[in-house]
Amino acid sequence: MATAAGRCGCGIVTQPVKEAIAVRGMSKGFRERSGWVEALREVSIAAAGGEFVTIIGPSGCGKSTLFNIISGVIAPDEGEVLIQGQDARGRVGLAGYMPQKDLLLPWRTVLDNVVLGMEVSGMKAAAAREQARPMLGEFGLAGFEGAYPAALSGGMRQRAALLRTVLFHRDILLLDEPFGALDALTRRAMHEWLLGLWGRLGKTILFVTHDVEEAVLLSDRVYVMSARPGRIIGELAIPLPRPRHAEIALGGEFVELKRLLLGMLRGEAAA
Amino acid sequence: MLLALVGILAWQAATFFFSIEPWLLPSPWEVARALGSDAGLLGPHAWVTAQEALVGFVAAVAVGFALAVAVVRWRTVERAAYPYVIASQAVPIIAIAPVLVVWFGFGMLPKMLVIVLITFFPVTINTVDGLRAVDPEMLTLMRTMGATRWQMFRMVQLPSALPLVFSGMKIAAAVSVIGAVLGEWVAASEGLGYLITRSSAQYLTARVFAAVLVLAAMGLALFAAVSWAERRATPWARKQGQE
């Protein structure tokens, strides 16, 4: 696990460097028409600063609920949620959240969509646009700043949604199946691109997927979740060297890691 | 266009071949002549009616929109006000218009009230539907960013509802002219509605038709103005439509 502890040899010891995200013994249930539904049971996960951590699990395992709790939109019933050492239960705005759907606002141009977070934070629209403009190129959106989302391809929409999340300027990004709706080719291109971006930005990423290959390719560490009620049933470090490229998926170590993850997931399916 | 031309020709032919009396059904030619010769009369009356329709329309949109926002924002308002909103549409306006005149006199106010009563409803209903149709996940996203209720309304709910708000406004635009005429029938000393009542009593049927034509043009103009505003205010919707 990479930590930033060594960097602060400055003498003034404030606090030990906290994990960027720490969720401990967290549970959540919902009242539904059919009765009480347990969505998450005693979930504990952590991510160090700058780490790429993925949560993988079957559909409906409560991954999105977990993200809604970490982003502060819903409160957990039990347990702790800490973001950079702060209690994040019911507190919004501590992490950048990219939902499963791109949720670009159809009435805003690409440029106005990506500055949404900054505008909500109280920045003047003109200043926010100035800050966003130079980043459009890196996100493959150059020349589309005045276009409406309806005119964009699926990959472009996802990149715009990710730029919106990045421009919210939080050290932690929560990415909920961001490439789930893309075709295989676009998806592959997005993986390489995201890895490059992550390397440059140095942010902590918590990533949700149900694609084993995607999990191995991108992550430092992978948590495996069970079907409802969602529990953490496994954890796997991915010690593959970086920078990684798509060809790495053909290597023996990669395949072995995939096999391990699939085994953990299948173990769950059999239970 | 072609349909209108055929209609007018048939009408002209019918009045000519069956020699219908002009006081019963004037020919298009006679209506056109009345439009020209009575322009000095029609103009000032039309101006009065246009003002009433416009002021009434603006008031109706304001009332209808504010009511819709309140209904969506507060459940209590919905429970308390909605039954009356719907009941108000069952009230025969023609029956209560004279009462409005007794209460508020012969000026602009009672006409405006008649217009508001018959046109706020489509604005309210459409705006409520529009505000409710917003994607709840967009609101969740806004919440993760720490957006205030006002920001969510201004940046998400309102633009999402705009196309339906404009649908309501277009209906209101077309109906507000009728509202003005209705108000004038009850009590007025000027306006096209007044002119129509007086002229038909005098069997000046061509003039009645001419006045009706002017009213129709007025309704079309108001409708076109709203459509223009809609295109300006919702450029994203147009872009999608063109694809």
PDB file of N, CA and C in Angstrom, chain B residues 50-98:
ATOM      1  N   ALA B  50     -56.050  43.636 -27.579  1.00  0.00           N
ATOM      2  CA  ALA B  50     -54.696  43.095 -27.557  1.00  0.00           C
ATOM      3  C   ALA B  50     -54.029  43.362 -26.216  1.00  0.00           C
ATOM      4  N   GLN B  51     -54.232  44.593 -25.711  1.00  0.00           N
ATOM      5  CA  GLN B  51     -53.654  44.928 -24.403  1.00  0.00           C
ATOM      6  C   GLN B  51     -54.206  44.021 -23.313  1.00  0.00           C
ATOM      7  N   GLU B  52     -55.544  43.840 -23.348  1.00  0.00           N
ATOM      8  CA  GLU B  52     -56.165  42.988 -22.329  1.00  0.00           C
ATOM      9  C   GLU B  52     -55.617  41.564 -22.408  1.00  0.00           C
ATOM     10  N   ALA B  53     -55.554  41.043 -23.647  1.00  0.00           N
ATOM     11  CA  ALA B  53     -55.100  39.660 -23.828  1.00  0.00           C
ATOM     12  C   ALA B  53     -53.663  39.509 -23.348  1.00  0.00           C
ATOM     13  N   LEU B  54     -52.847  40.484 -23.681  1.00  0.00           N
ATOM     14  CA  LEU B  54     -51.432  40.397 -23.333  1.00  0.00           C
ATOM     15  C   LEU B  54     -51.223  40.480 -21.820  1.00  0.00           C
ATOM     16  N   VAL B  55     -51.854  41.488 -21.200  1.00  0.00           N
ATOM     17  CA  VAL B  55     -51.707  41.643 -19.745  1.00  0.00           C
ATOM     18  C   VAL B  55     -52.276  40.406 -19.039  1.00  0.00           C
ATOM     19  N   GLY B  56     -53.441  39.944 -19.518  1.00  0.00           N
ATOM     20  CA  GLY B  56     -54.067  38.765 -18.920  1.00  0.00           C
ATOM     21  C   GLY B  56     -53.175  37.544 -19.063  1.00  0.00           C
ATOM     22  N   PHE B  57     -52.591  37.392 -20.241  1.00  0.00           N
ATOM     23  CA  PHE B  57     -51.715  36.244 -20.502  1.00  0.00           C
ATOM     24  C   PHE B  57     -50.514  36.254 -19.557  1.00  0.00           C
ATOM     25  N   VAL B  58     -49.883  37.424 -19.454  1.00  0.00           N
ATOM     26  CA  VAL B  58     -48.700  37.518 -18.586  1.00  0.00           C
ATOM     27  C   VAL B  58     -49.090  37.211 -17.138  1.00  0.00           C
ATOM     28  N   ALA B  59     -50.225  37.776 -16.698  1.00  0.00           N
ATOM     29  CA  ALA B  59     -50.671  37.530 -15.324  1.00  0.00           C
ATOM     30  C   ALA B  59     -50.981  36.050 -15.122  1.00  0.00           C
ATOM     31  N   ALA B  60     -51.624  35.427 -16.116  1.00  0.00           N
ATOM     32  CA  ALA B  60     -51.997  34.017 -16.001  1.00  0.00           C
ATOM     33  C   ALA B  60     -50.765  33.136 -15.911  1.00  0.00           C
ATOM     34  N   VAL B  61     -49.752  33.456 -16.732  1.00  0.00           N
ATOM     35  CA  VAL B  61     -48.526  32.655 -16.704  1.00  0.00           C
ATOM     36  C   VAL B  61     -47.838  32.809 -15.345  1.00  0.00           C
ATOM     37  N   ALA B  62     -47.815  34.061 -14.838  1.00  0.00           N
ATOM     38  CA  ALA B  62     -47.175  34.294 -13.542  1.00  0.00           C
ATOM     39  C   ALA B  62     -47.900  33.521 -12.440  1.00  0.00           C
ATOM     40  N   VAL B  63     -49.230  33.656 -12.420  1.00  0.00           N
ATOM     41  CA  VAL B  63     -50.022  32.968 -11.386  1.00  0.00           C
ATOM     42  C   VAL B  63     -49.888  31.449 -11.535  1.00  0.00           C
ATOM     43  N   GLY B  64     -50.059  30.975 -12.768  1.00  0.00           N
ATOM     44  CA  GLY B  64     -50.011  29.534 -13.012  1.00  0.00           C
ATOM     45  C   GLY B  64     -48.671  28.937 -12.651  1.00  0.00           C
ATOM     46  N   PHE B  65     -47.605  29.647 -12.984  1.00  0.00           N
ATOM     47  CA  PHE B  65     -46.260  29.143 -12.712  1.00  0.00           C
ATOM     48  C   PHE B  65     -45.976  29.134 -11.207  1.00  0.00           C
ATOM     49  N   ALA B  66     -46.292  30.247 -10.552  1.00  0.00           N
ATOM     50  CA  ALA B  66     -46.038  30.344  -9.107  1.00  0.00           C
ATOM     51  C   ALA B  66     -46.803  29.252  -8.363  1.00  0.00           C
ATOM     52  N   LEU B  67     -48.053  29.045  -8.779  1.00  0.00           N
ATOM     53  CA  LEU B  67     -48.873  28.018  -8.135  1.00  0.00           C
ATOM     54  C   LEU B  67     -48.244  26.633  -8.314  1.00  0.00           C
ATOM     55  N   ALA B  68     -47.769  26.366  -9.532  1.00  0.00           N
ATOM     56  CA  ALA B  68     -47.170  25.060  -9.811  1.00  0.00           C
ATOM     57  C   ALA B  68     -45.929  24.836  -8.947  1.00  0.00           C
ATOM     58  N   VAL B  69     -45.096  25.874  -8.829  1.00  0.00           N
ATOM     59  CA  VAL B  69     -43.881  25.740  -8.023  1.00  0.00           C
ATOM     60  C   VAL B  69     -44.249  25.451  -6.568  1.00  0.00           C
ATOM     61  N   ALA B  70     -45.259  26.170  -6.074  1.00  0.00           N
ATOM     62  CA  ALA B  70     -45.686  25.971  -4.679  1.00  0.00           C
ATOM     63  C   ALA B  70     -46.242  24.565  -4.480  1.00  0.00           C
ATOM     64  N   VAL B  71     -47.011  24.093  -5.463  1.00  0.00           N
ATOM     65  CA  VAL B  71     -47.613  22.755  -5.366  1.00  0.00           C
ATOM     66  C   VAL B  71     -46.520  21.685  -5.307  1.00  0.00           C
ATOM     67  N   VAL B  72     -45.485  21.853  -6.131  1.00  0.00           N
ATOM     68  CA  VAL B  72     -44.426  20.852  -6.174  1.00  0.00           C
ATOM     69  C   VAL B  72     -43.550  20.939  -4.924  1.00  0.00           C
ATOM     70  N   ARG B  73     -43.376  22.148  -4.427  1.00  0.00           N
ATOM     71  CA  ARG B  73     -42.466  22.356  -3.300  1.00  0.00           C
ATOM     72  C   ARG B  73     -43.103  21.914  -1.972  1.00  0.00           C
ATOM     73  N   TRP B  74     -44.366  22.231  -1.768  1.00  0.00           N
ATOM     74  CA  TRP B  74     -45.019  21.930  -0.488  1.00  0.00           C
ATOM     75  C   TRP B  74     -46.235  21.030  -0.686  1.00  0.00           C
ATOM     76  N   ARG B  75     -46.173  19.868  -0.086  1.00  0.00           N
ATOM     77  CA  ARG B  75     -47.297  18.919  -0.164  1.00  0.00           C
ATOM     78  C   ARG B  75     -48.579  19.549   0.361  1.00  0.00           C
ATOM     79  N   THR B  76     -48.432  20.374   1.405  1.00  0.00           N
ATOM     80  CA  THR B  76     -49.611  20.995   2.010  1.00  0.00           C
ATOM     81  C   THR B  76     -50.354  21.844   0.978  1.00  0.00           C
ATOM     82  N   VAL B  77     -49.579  22.598   0.199  1.00  0.00           N
ATOM     83  CA  VAL B  77     -50.203  23.439  -0.824  1.00  0.00           C
ATOM     84  C   VAL B  77     -50.945  22.562  -1.819  1.00  0.00           C
ATOM     85  N   GLU B  78     -50.325  21.445  -2.175  1.00  0.00           N
ATOM     86  CA  GLU B  78     -50.973  20.558  -3.130  1.00  0.00           C
ATOM     87  C   GLU B  78     -52.313  20.094  -2.587  1.00  0.00           C
ATOM     88  N   ARG B  79     -52.308  19.629  -1.321  1.00  0.00           N
ATOM     89  CA  ARG B  79     -53.553  19.109  -0.746  1.00  0.00           C
ATOM     90  C   ARG B  79     -54.575  20.209  -0.575  1.00  0.00           C
ATOM     91  N   ALA B  80     -54.121  21.412  -0.172  1.00  0.00           N
ATOM     92  CA  ALA B  80     -55.054  22.491   0.127  1.00  0.00           C
ATOM     93  C   ALA B  80     -55.586  23.146  -1.146  1.00  0.00           C
ATOM     94  N   ALA B  81     -54.704  23.356  -2.132  1.00  0.00           N
ATOM     95  CA  ALA B  81     -55.084  24.212  -3.262  1.00  0.00           C
ATOM     96  C   ALA B  81     -55.576  23.433  -4.481  1.00  0.00           C
ATOM     97  N   TYR B  82     -55.075  22.211  -4.672  1.00  0.00           N
ATOM     98  CA  TYR B  82     -55.389  21.516  -5.913  1.00  0.00           C
ATOM     99  C   TYR B  82     -56.887  21.312  -6.152  1.00  0.00           C
ATOM    100  N   PRO B  83     -57.650  20.915  -5.132  1.00  0.00           N
ATOM    101  CA  PRO B  83     -59.089  20.752  -5.371  1.00  0.00           C
ATOM    102  C   PRO B  83     -59.738  22.032  -5.902  1.00  0.00           C
ATOM    103  N   TYR B  84     -59.309  23.181  -5.354  1.00  0.00           N
ATOM    104  CA  TYR B  84     -59.886  24.451  -5.822  1.00  0.00           C
ATOM    105  C   TYR B  84     -59.429  24.776  -7.236  1.00  0.00           C
ATOM    106  N   VAL B  85     -58.173  24.448  -7.518  1.00  0.00           N
ATOM    107  CA  VAL B  85     -57.648  24.699  -8.866  1.00  0.00           C
ATOM    108  C   VAL B  85     -58.498  23.944  -9.882  1.00  0.00           C
ATOM    109  N   ILE B  86     -58.789  22.691  -9.570  1.00  0.00           N
ATOM    110  CA  ILE B  86     -59.558  21.888 -10.519  1.00  0.00           C
ATOM    111  C   ILE B  86     -61.013  22.344 -10.555  1.00  0.00           C
ATOM    112  N   ALA B  87     -61.564  22.666  -9.371  1.00  0.00           N
ATOM    113  CA  ALA B  87     -62.942  23.154  -9.308  1.00  0.00           C
ATOM    114  C   ALA B  87     -63.084  24.443 -10.114  1.00  0.00           C
ATOM    115  N   SER B  88     -62.051  25.277 -10.095  1.00  0.00           N
ATOM    116  CA  SER B  88     -62.136  26.561 -10.800  1.00  0.00           C
ATOM    117  C   SER B  88     -62.371  26.352 -12.287  1.00  0.00           C
ATOM    118  N   GLN B  89     -61.967  25.190 -12.802  1.00  0.00           N
ATOM    119  CA  GLN B  89     -62.140  24.929 -14.224  1.00  0.00           C
ATOM    120  C   GLN B  89     -63.553  24.462 -14.559  1.00  0.00           C
ATOM    121  N   ALA B  90     -64.292  24.069 -13.510  1.00  0.00           N
ATOM    122  CA  ALA B  90     -65.664  23.633 -13.739  1.00  0.00           C
ATOM    123  C   ALA B  90     -66.636  24.811 -13.669  1.00  0.00           C
ATOM    124  N   VAL B  91     -66.149  25.936 -13.155  1.00  0.00           N
ATOM    125  CA  VAL B  91     -67.014  27.114 -13.030  1.00  0.00           C
ATOM    126  C   VAL B  91     -67.245  27.714 -14.413  1.00  0.00           C
ATOM    127  N   PRO B  92     -68.520  27.878 -14.797  1.00  0.00           N
ATOM    128  CA  PRO B  92     -68.785  28.542 -16.083  1.00  0.00           C
ATOM    129  C   PRO B  92     -68.440  30.021 -15.984  1.00  0.00           C
ATOM    130  N   ILE B  93     -67.356  30.398 -16.642  1.00  0.00           N
ATOM    131  CA  ILE B  93     -66.848  31.763 -16.526  1.00  0.00           C
ATOM    132  C   ILE B  93     -67.910  32.775 -16.959  1.00  0.00           C
ATOM    133  N   ILE B  94     -68.664  32.408 -18.005  1.00  0.00           N
ATOM    134  CA  ILE B  94     -69.668  33.337 -18.539  1.00  0.00           C
ATOM    135  C   ILE B  94     -70.686  33.704 -17.455  1.00  0.00           C
ATOM    136  N   ALA B  95     -70.859  32.771 -16.492  1.00  0.00           N
ATOM    137  CA  ALA B  95     -71.820  33.026 -15.424  1.00  0.00           C
ATOM    138  C   ALA B  95     -71.253  33.944 -14.353  1.00  0.00           C
ATOM    139  N   ILE B  96     -69.970  33.823 -14.097  1.00  0.00           N
ATOM    140  CA  ILE B  96     -69.434  34.655 -13.011  1.00  0.00           C
ATOM    141  C   ILE B  96     -68.821  35.957 -13.504  1.00  0.00           C
ATOM    142  N   ALA B  97     -68.657  36.069 -14.848  1.00  0.00           N
ATOM    143  CA  ALA B  97     -68.084  37.297 -15.388  1.00  0.00           C
ATOM    144  C   ALA B  97     -68.889  38.540 -14.969  1.00  0.00           C
ATOM    145  N   PRO B  98     -70.225  38.500 -15.052  1.00  0.00           N
ATOM    146  CA  PRO B  98     -70.980  39.692 -14.609  1.00  0.00           C
ATOM    147  C   PRO B  98     -70.707  40.060 -13.151  1.00  0.00           C
TER     148      PRO B  98
END
